[in-house]
């Protein structure tokens, strides 16, 4: 445990940031899982809505620094291929 006040503050801030990032990653994973479930169910309308929500969530994750832009591009490409295969 740090003794210096600024070091204590850094520990506190990094814990808070860690919790926030963990929450955001979990929400992103949930959104992607909902999309995968919609594709698996075969309902094209539901899958389309879930696709839109998932792409928005991935883009927001990139803007927040949670995902790398190439990782996001790979995820979006994979989702696009899945939804196009439903046709």
Protein backbone atom coordinates (compact mmCIF):
# COMPACT_ATOMS: atom_id res chain seq x y z
CA UNK A 1 0.00 0.00 0.00
CA UNK A 2 1.40 3.40 -0.93
CA UNK A 3 2.31 5.96 1.70
CA UNK A 4 2.42 9.08 -0.47
CA UNK A 5 -0.88 10.91 -0.96
CA UNK A 6 -0.56 11.16 -4.76
CA UNK A 7 0.24 7.45 -5.00
CA UNK A 8 -2.83 6.63 -2.89
CA UNK A 9 -4.92 8.76 -5.22
CA UNK A 10 -3.49 6.99 -8.29
CA UNK A 11 -4.42 3.61 -6.79
CA UNK A 12 -7.96 4.83 -6.14
CA UNK A 13 -8.33 6.31 -9.62
CA UNK A 14 -6.90 3.27 -11.37
CA UNK A 15 -9.32 1.00 -9.46
CA UNK A 16 -12.24 3.20 -10.51
CA UNK A 17 -11.08 3.21 -14.13
CA UNK A 18 -10.60 -0.55 -14.03
CA UNK A 19 -14.17 -1.04 -12.78
CA UNK A 20 -15.53 1.30 -15.44
CA UNK A 21 -13.64 -0.46 -18.24
CA UNK A 22 -14.71 -3.87 -16.93
CA UNK A 23 -18.34 -2.75 -16.94
CA UNK A 24 -18.08 -1.37 -20.47
CA UNK A 25 -16.39 -4.55 -21.78
CA UNK A 26 -19.08 -6.68 -20.18
CA UNK A 27 -21.85 -4.59 -21.77
CA UNK A 28 -20.13 -4.87 -25.16
CA UNK A 29 -19.83 -8.65 -24.85
CA UNK A 30 -23.50 -8.89 -23.86
CA UNK A 31 -24.54 -6.87 -26.92
CA UNK A 32 -22.49 -9.11 -29.21
CA UNK A 33 -23.94 -12.24 -27.58
CA UNK A 34 -27.47 -10.89 -28.17
CA UNK A 35 -26.59 -10.44 -31.84
CA UNK A 36 -25.24 -14.01 -32.04
CA UNK A 37 -28.40 -15.33 -30.38
CA UNK A 38 -30.59 -13.40 -32.83
CA UNK A 39 -28.66 -14.84 -35.78
CA UNK A 40 -28.92 -18.34 -34.33
CA UNK A 41 -32.69 -17.96 -33.91
CA UNK A 42 -33.02 -17.16 -37.62
CA UNK A 43 -35.23 -14.08 -37.17
CA UNK A 44 -33.90 -11.64 -39.76
CA UNK A 45 -35.67 -8.55 -38.34
CA UNK A 46 -34.44 -9.20 -34.81
CA UNK A 47 -30.94 -9.94 -36.10
CA UNK A 48 -30.91 -6.67 -38.06
CA UNK A 49 -31.82 -4.66 -34.99
CA UNK A 50 -29.26 -6.52 -32.89
CA UNK A 51 -26.63 -5.99 -35.61
CA UNK A 52 -27.20 -2.23 -35.56
CA UNK A 53 -26.96 -2.12 -31.77
CA UNK A 54 -23.80 -4.24 -31.77
CA UNK A 55 -22.05 -2.09 -34.37
CA UNK A 56 -22.88 1.07 -32.43
CA UNK A 57 -21.59 -0.54 -29.22
CA UNK A 58 -18.34 -1.59 -30.90
CA UNK A 59 -17.79 1.90 -32.31
CA UNK A 60 -18.41 3.46 -28.90
CA UNK A 61 -15.92 1.02 -27.35
CA UNK A 62 -13.28 2.19 -29.83
CA UNK A 63 -13.99 5.84 -29.01
CA UNK A 64 -13.67 5.11 -25.29
CA UNK A 65 -10.37 3.28 -25.83
CA UNK A 66 -11.70 -0.09 -24.75
CA UNK A 67 -11.11 -1.78 -28.10
CA UNK A 68 -8.41 -1.26 -30.70
CA UNK A 69 -9.75 -0.04 -34.04
CA UNK A 70 -8.52 -3.15 -35.87
CA UNK A 71 -10.17 -5.42 -33.29
CA UNK A 72 -13.42 -3.49 -33.79
CA UNK A 73 -13.12 -3.76 -37.58
CA UNK A 74 -12.64 -7.52 -37.27
CA UNK A 75 -15.70 -7.85 -35.01
CA UNK A 76 -17.87 -5.74 -37.32
CA UNK A 77 -16.71 -7.66 -40.38
CA UNK A 78 -17.49 -10.97 -38.70
CA UNK A 79 -20.97 -9.78 -37.72
CA UNK A 80 -21.61 -8.49 -41.24
CA UNK A 81 -20.67 -11.86 -42.72
CA UNK A 82 -23.00 -13.63 -40.30
CA UNK A 83 -25.96 -11.39 -41.08
CA UNK A 84 -25.33 -11.58 -44.84
CA UNK A 85 -25.22 -15.39 -44.64
CA UNK A 86 -28.79 -15.33 -43.29
CA UNK A 87 -30.15 -14.04 -46.62
